[in-house]
CSV table of C-alpha atoms and ligand atoms in Angstrom, one decimal:
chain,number,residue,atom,x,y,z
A,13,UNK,CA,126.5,88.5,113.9
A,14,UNK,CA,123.5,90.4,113.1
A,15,UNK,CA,123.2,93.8,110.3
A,16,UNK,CA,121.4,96.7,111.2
A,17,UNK,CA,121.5,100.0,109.1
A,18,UNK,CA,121.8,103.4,111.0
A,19,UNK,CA,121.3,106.9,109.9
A,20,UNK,CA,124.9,108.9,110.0
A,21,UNK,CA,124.0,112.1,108.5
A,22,UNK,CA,120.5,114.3,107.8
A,23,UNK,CA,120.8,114.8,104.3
A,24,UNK,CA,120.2,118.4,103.0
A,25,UNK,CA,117.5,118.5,100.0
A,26,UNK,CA,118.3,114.8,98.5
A,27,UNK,CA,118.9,112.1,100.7
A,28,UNK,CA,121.9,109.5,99.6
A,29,UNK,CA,123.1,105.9,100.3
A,30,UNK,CA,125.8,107.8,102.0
A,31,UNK,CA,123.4,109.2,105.1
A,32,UNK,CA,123.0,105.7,105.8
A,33,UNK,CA,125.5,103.0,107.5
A,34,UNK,CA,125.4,99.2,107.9
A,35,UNK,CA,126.7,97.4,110.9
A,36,UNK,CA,126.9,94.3,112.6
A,37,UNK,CA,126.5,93.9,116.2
A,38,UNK,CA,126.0,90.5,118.6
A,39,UNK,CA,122.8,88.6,117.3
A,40,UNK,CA,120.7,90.1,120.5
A,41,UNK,CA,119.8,87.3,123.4
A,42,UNK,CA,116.3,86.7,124.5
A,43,UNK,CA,115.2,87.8,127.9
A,44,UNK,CA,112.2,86.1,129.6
A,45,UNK,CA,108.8,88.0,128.4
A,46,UNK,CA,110.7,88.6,125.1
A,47,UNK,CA,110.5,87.3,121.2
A,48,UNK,CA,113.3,86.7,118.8
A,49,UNK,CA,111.9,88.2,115.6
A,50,UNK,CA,113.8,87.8,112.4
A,51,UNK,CA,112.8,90.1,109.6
A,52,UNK,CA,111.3,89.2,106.3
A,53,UNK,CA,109.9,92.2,104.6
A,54,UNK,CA,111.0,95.6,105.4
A,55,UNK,CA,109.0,98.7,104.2
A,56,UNK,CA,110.2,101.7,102.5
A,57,UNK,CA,108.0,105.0,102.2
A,58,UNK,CA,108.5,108.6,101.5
A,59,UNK,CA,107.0,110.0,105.1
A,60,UNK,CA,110.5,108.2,106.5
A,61,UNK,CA,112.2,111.2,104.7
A,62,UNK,CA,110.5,113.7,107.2
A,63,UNK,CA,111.8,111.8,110.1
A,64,UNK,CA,115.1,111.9,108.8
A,65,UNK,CA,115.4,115.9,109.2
A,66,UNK,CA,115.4,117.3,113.1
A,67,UNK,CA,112.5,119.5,114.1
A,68,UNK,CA,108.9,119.7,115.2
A,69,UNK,CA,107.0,116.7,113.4
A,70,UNK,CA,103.6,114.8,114.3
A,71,UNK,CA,106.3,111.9,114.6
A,72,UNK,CA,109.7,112.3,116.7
A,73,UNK,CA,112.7,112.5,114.2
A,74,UNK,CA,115.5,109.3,113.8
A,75,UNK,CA,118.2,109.5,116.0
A,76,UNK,CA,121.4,110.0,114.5
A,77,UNK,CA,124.0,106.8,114.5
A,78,UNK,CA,120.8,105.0,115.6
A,79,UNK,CA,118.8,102.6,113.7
A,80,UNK,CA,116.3,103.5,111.6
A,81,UNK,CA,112.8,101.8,111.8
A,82,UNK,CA,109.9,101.6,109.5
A,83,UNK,CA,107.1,98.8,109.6
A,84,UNK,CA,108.4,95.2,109.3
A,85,UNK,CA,107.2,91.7,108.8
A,86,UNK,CA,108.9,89.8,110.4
A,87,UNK,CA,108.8,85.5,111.8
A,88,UNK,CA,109.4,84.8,115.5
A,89,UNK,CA,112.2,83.0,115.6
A,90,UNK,CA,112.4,81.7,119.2
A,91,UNK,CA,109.6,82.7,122.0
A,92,UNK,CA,110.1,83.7,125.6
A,93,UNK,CA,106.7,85.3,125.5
A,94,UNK,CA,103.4,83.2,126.2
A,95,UNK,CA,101.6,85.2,123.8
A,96,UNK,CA,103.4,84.6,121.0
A,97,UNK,CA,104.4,81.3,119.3
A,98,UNK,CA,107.6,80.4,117.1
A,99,UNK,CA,106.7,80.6,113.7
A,100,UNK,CA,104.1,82.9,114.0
A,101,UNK,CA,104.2,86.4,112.2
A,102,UNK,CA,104.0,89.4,113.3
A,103,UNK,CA,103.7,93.2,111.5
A,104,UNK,CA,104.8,96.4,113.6
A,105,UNK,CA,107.2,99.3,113.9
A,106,UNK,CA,110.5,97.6,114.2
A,107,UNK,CA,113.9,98.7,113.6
A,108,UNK,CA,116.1,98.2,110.6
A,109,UNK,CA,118.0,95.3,111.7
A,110,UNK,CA,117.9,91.3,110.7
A,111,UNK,CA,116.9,89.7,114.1
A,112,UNK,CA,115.7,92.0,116.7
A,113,UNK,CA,114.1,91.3,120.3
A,114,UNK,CA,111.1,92.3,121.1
A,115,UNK,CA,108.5,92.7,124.0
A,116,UNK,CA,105.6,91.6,122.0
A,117,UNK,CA,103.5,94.9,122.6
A,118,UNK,CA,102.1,97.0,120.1
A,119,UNK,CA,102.6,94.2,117.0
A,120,UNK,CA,100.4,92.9,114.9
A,121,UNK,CA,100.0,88.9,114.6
A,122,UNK,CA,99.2,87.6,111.0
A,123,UNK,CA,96.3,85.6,111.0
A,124,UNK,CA,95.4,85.5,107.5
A,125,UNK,CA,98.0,83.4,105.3
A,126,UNK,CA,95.5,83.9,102.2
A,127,UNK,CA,97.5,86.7,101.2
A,128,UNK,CA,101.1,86.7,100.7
A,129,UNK,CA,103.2,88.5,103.8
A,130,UNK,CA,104.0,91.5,102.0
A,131,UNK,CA,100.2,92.9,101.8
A,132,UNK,CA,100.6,93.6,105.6
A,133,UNK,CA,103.0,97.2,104.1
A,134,UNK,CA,100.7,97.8,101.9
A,135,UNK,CA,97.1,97.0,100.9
A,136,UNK,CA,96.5,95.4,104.3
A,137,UNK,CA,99.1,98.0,106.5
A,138,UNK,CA,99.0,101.5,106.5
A,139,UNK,CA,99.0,102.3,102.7
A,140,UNK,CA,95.6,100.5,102.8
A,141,UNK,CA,94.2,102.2,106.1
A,142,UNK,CA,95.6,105.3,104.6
A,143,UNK,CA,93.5,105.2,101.1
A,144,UNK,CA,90.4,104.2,102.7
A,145,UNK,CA,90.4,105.9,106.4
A,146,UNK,CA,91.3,109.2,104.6
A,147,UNK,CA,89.0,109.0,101.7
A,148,UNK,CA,86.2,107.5,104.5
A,149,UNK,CA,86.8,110.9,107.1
A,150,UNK,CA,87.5,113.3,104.9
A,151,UNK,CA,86.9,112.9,101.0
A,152,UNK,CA,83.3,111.4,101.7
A,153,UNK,CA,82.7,109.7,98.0
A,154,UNK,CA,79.5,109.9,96.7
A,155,UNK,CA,78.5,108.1,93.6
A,156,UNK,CA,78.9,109.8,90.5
A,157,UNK,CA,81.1,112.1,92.0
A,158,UNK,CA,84.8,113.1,89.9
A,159,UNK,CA,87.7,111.7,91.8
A,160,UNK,CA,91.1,112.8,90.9
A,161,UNK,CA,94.3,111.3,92.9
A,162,UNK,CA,97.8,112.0,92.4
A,163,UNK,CA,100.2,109.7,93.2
A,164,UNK,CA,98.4,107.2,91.2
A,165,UNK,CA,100.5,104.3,90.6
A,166,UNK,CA,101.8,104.1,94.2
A,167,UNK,CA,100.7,102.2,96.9
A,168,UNK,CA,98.2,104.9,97.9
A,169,UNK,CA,97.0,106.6,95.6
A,170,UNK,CA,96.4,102.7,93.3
A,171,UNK,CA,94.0,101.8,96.3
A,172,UNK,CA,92.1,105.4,96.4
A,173,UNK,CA,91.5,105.0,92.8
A,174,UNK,CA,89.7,101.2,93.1
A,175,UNK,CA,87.6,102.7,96.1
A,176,UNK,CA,86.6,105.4,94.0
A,177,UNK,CA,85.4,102.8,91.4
A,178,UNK,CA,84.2,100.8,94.1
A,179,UNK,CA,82.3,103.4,95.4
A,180,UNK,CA,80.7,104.4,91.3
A,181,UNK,CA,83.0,107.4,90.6
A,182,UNK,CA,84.6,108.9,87.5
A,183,UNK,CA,88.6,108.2,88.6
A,184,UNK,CA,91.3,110.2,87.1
A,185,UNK,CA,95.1,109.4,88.0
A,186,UNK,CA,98.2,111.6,87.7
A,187,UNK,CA,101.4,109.8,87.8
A,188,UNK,CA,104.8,109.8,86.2
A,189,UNK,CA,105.6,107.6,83.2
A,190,UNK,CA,103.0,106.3,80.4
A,191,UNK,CA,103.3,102.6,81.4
A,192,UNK,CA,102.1,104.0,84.7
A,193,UNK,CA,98.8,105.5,83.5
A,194,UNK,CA,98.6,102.8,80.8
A,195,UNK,CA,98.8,100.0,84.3
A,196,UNK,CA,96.5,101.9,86.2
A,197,UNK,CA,93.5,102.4,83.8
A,198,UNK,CA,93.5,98.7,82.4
A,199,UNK,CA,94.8,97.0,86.2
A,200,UNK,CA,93.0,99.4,88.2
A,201,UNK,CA,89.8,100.6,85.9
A,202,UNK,CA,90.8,104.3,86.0
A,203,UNK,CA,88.7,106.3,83.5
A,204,UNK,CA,91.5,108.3,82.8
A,205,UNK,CA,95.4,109.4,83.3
A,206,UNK,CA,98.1,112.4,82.9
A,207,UNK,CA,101.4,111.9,82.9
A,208,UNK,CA,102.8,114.8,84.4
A,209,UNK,CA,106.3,114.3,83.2
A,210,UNK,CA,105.2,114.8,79.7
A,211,UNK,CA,102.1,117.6,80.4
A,212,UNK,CA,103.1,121.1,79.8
A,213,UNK,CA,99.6,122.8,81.4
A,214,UNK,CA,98.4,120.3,84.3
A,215,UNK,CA,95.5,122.9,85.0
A,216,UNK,CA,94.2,122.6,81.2
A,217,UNK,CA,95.0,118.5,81.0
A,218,UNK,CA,93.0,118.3,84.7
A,219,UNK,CA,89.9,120.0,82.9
A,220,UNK,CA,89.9,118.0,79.9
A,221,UNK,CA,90.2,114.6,81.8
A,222,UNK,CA,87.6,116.0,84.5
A,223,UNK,CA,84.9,117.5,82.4
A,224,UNK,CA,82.6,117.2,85.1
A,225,UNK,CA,84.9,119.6,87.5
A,226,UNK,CA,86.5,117.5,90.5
A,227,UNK,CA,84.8,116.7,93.7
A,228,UNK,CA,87.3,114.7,95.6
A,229,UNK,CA,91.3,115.9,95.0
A,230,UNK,CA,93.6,113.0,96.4
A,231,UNK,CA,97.0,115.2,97.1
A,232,UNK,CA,99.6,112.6,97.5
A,233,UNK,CA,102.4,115.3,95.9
A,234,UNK,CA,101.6,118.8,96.8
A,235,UNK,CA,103.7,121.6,94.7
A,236,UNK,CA,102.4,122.5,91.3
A,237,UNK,CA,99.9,119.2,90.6
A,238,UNK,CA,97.9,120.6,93.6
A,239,UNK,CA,97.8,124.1,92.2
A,240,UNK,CA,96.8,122.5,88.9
A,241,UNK,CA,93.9,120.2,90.6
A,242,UNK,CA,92.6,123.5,92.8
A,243,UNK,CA,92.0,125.4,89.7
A,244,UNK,CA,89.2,122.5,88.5
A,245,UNK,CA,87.6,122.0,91.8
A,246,UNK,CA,83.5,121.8,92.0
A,247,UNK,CA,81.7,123.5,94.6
A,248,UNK,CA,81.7,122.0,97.9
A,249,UNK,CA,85.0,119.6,96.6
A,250,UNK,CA,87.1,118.0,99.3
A,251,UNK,CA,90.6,118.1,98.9
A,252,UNK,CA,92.9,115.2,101.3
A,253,UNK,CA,96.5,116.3,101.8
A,254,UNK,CA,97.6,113.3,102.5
A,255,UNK,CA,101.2,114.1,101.1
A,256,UNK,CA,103.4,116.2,99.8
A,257,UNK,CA,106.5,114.1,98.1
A,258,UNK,CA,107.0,116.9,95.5
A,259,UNK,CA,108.1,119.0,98.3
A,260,UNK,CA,110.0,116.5,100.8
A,261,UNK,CA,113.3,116.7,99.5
A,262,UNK,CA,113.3,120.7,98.3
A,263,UNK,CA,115.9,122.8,100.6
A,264,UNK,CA,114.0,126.2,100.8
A,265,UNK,CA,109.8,125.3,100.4
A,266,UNK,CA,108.6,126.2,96.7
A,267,UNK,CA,106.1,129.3,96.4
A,268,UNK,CA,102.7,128.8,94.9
A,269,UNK,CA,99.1,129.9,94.0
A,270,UNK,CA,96.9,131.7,96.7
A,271,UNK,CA,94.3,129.0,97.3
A,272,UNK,CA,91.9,131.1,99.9
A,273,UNK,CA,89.6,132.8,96.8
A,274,UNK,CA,88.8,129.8,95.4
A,275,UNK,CA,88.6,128.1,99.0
A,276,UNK,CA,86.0,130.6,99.5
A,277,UNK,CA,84.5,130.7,95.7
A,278,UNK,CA,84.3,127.1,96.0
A,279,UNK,CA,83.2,126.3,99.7
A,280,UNK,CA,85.5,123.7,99.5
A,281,UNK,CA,87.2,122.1,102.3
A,282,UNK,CA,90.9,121.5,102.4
A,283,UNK,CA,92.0,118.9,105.4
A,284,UNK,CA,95.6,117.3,106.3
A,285,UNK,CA,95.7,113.7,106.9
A,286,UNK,CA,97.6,111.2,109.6
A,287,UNK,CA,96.4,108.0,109.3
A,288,UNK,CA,98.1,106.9,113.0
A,289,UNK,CA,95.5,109.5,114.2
A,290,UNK,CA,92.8,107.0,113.1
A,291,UNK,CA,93.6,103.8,115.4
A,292,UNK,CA,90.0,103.2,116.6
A,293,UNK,CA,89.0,102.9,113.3
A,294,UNK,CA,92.1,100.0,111.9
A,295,UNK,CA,89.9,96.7,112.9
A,296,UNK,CA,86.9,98.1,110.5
A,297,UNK,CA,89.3,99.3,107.8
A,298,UNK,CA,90.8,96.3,107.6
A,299,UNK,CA,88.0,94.3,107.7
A,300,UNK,CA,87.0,96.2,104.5
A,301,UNK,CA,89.7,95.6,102.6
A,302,UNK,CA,89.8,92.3,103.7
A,303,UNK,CA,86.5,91.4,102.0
A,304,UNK,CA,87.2,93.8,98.9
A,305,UNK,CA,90.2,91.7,98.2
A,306,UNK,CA,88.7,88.1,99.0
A,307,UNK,CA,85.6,89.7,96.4
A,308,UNK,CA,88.4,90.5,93.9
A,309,UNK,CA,87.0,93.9,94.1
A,310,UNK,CA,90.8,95.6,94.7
A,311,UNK,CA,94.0,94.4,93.8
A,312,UNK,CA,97.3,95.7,94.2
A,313,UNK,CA,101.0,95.9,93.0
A,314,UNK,CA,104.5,95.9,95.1
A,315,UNK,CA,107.5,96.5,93.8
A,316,UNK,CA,110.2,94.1,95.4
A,317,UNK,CA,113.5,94.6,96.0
A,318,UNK,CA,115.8,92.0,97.8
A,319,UNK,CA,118.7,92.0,100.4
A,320,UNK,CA,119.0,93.9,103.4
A,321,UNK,CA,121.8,95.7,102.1
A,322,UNK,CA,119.4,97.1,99.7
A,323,UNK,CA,116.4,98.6,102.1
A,324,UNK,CA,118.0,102.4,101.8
A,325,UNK,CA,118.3,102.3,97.6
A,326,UNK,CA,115.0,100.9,97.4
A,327,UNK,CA,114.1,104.1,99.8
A,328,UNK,CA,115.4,106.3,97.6
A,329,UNK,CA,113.9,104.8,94.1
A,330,UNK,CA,110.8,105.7,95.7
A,331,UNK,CA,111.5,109.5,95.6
A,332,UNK,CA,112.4,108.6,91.2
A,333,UNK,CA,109.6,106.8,91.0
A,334,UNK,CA,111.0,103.7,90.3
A,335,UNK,CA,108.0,101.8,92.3
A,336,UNK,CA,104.6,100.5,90.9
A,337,UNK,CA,102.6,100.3,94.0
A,338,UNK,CA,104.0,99.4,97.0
A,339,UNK,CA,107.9,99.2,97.9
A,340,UNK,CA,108.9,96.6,100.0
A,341,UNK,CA,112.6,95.0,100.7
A,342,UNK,CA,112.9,91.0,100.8
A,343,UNK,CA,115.1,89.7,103.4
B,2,NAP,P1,104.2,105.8,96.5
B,2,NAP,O1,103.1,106.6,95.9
B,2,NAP,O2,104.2,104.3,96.4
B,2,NAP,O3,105.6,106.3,96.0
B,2,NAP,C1,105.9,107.6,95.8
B,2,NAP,C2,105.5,108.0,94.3
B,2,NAP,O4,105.5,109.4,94.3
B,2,NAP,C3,106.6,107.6,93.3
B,2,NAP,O5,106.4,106.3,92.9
B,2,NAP,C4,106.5,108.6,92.3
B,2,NAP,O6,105.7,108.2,91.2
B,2,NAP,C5,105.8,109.8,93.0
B,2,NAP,N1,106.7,111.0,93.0
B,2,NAP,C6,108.0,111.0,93.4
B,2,NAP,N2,108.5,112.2,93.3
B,2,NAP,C7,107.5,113.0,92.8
B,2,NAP,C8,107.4,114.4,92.5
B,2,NAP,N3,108.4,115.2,92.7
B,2,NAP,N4,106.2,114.8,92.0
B,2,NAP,C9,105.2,114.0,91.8
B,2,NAP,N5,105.2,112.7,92.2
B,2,NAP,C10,106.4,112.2,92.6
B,2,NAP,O7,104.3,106.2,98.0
B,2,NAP,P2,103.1,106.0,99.1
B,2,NAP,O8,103.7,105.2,100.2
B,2,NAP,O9,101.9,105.5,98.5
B,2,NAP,O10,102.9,107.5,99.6
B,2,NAP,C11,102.2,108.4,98.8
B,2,NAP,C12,102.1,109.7,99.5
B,2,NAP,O11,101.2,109.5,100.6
B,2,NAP,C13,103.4,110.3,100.0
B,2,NAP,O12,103.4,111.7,99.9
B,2,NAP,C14,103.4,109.9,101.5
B,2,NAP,O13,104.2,110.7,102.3
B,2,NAP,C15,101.9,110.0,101.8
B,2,NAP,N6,101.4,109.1,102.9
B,2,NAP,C16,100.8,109.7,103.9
B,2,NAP,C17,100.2,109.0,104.9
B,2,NAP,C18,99.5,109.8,106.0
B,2,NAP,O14,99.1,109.2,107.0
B,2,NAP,N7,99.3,111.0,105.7
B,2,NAP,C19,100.4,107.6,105.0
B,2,NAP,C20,101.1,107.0,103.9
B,2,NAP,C21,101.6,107.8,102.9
B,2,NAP,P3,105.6,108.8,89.8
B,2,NAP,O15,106.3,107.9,88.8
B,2,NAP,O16,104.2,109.0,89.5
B,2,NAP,O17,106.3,110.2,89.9
């Protein structure tokens, strides 16, 4: 038999282990053209929250009683399909299930065995082409320049920080415990850190760890840290929203500062950011990080959790924070 998890219910506000369901169905048989893939690392990422709630997205909403999918490694297992081999690996959007079939189209074959599986979720997936390819389009780094991220122990916002050293700026994190901003300035090379947990006034904490004012604001949390980073931006500052977990699991959306005076004090620019809206540009990205991580120029960390059973709690630690870098399931 084969498990596959569903989603049962949209949560309201919080989601639970409870919206969730595992079942077992006949292990699927292999029609000609088609793959056998069996699953080895399932990822887990906030942005799944949005697609658990029904309405008007830039990505269609889960099904309810359906699976649930997110990206996958995954081995192929048995091959109908010229194009792919048995024991090759593969990356892609696949559903949450142990073995799956698939047509091949659309996944990612695993070349490089230098790095260990799991780097194709993160550094080398889309938490990687998310850092660089929004920071590249948008947040335009110049040396010297005051980068502050939030979000800064994650999978994301860890990578924008070692491109902004990469790239010779001052790098300030924001994240949630003291270990974390302890990690990320010795791991990472961050100048400096706030824990917002433990800050009373982010505004006043943002200025005295950004004396220079800040030129590049990596929002990976939205709410108050963003009205906190807005009041220290430079002239001509870019600010990425590249995510807004503060706000993903709130019922009614918080209220917050007016941001168009200092939009237009500072002639800054403010710009959302959907990484699948940057395809053309994944073979160079890669290729990027690729070389910054054969240099030893980036690193990164991933927080493992094992058992299939266990992919929708790990989804939900990520909303407590309960991740350094990125989250990935073991099969
Ligand atoms: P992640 O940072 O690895 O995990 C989420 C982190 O957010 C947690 O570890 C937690 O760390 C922090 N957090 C949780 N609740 C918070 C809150 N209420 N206020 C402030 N911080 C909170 O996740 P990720 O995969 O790298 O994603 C980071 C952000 O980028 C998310 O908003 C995600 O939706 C977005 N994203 C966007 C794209 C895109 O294309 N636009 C692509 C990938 C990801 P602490 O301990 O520091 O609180």
């Amino acid at each position: 038999m084969n498990k596959l998890i569903t989603l049962e219910e949209r949560p309201e506000g919080k989601p639970s282990e409870s919206n969730f369901e595992i079942k077992t169905e006949e292990k699927p048989a292999l029609k000609e053209g088609e793959i056998l893939l069996e699953s080895k690392f399932i990822s887990v990422d906030p942005y799944l929250r949005g697609r658990m709630n029904d309405g008007d997205s830039y990505i269609i909403p889960f099904k309810l009683h359906e699976p649930m999918s997110s990206m996958v490694v995954a081995e192929v297992v048995e091959s109908k399909n010229e194009g792919f081999e048995k024991g090759a690996y593969v990356s892609g959007m696949l559903q949450w299930k142990e073995f799956q079939t698939h047509d091949g189209k659309g996944l990612n074959k695993i070349e490089n065995k230098n790095v260990p599986l799991s780097a194709y979720l993160g550094v080398l997936g889309l938490t990687g082409l998310t850092a660089y390819l929004a920071l590249d389009t948008i947040g335009k780094l110049k040396e010297g320049e005051t980068l502050l991220v939030s979000g800064a122990a994650g999978a994301v916002g860890s990578v924008v920080g070692q491109i902004g050293k990469i790239k010779g700026c001052k790098v300030v994190g924001i994240a949630g415990t003291d270990e974390k901003i302890a990690h990320i300035k010795s791991k990472f090379n961050f100048d400096a850190g706030i824990n917002y947990k433990t800050t009373d006034d982010m505004a006043k904490a943002i200025a005295e760890n950004c004396p220079d004012g800040v030129d590049v604001y990596f929002d990976n949390v939205g709410g108050n840290i963003l009205d906190a980073a807005m009041q220290n931006i430079n002239d001509f500052a870019r600010i990425i929203n590249c995510g807004a977990i503060s706000i993903y699991n709130k019922e009614e959306v918080p209220k917050g500062m007016r941001l168009e005076g200092i939009m237009v004090k500072k002639r800054a620019l403010m710009q959302g950011f959907i990484v699948r809206d940057h395809y053309e540009q994944f073979p160079e990205a890669i290729k990027q990080l690729g070389e910054w991580l054969a240099d030893s120029k980036l690193d990164f960390d991933e927080t493992v959790r094992e058992g299939f059973e266990n992919v929708p709690k790990a989804f939900l630690e990520i909303f407590e924070g309960k991740n350094l870098g990125k989250m990935v399931v073991k099969m």
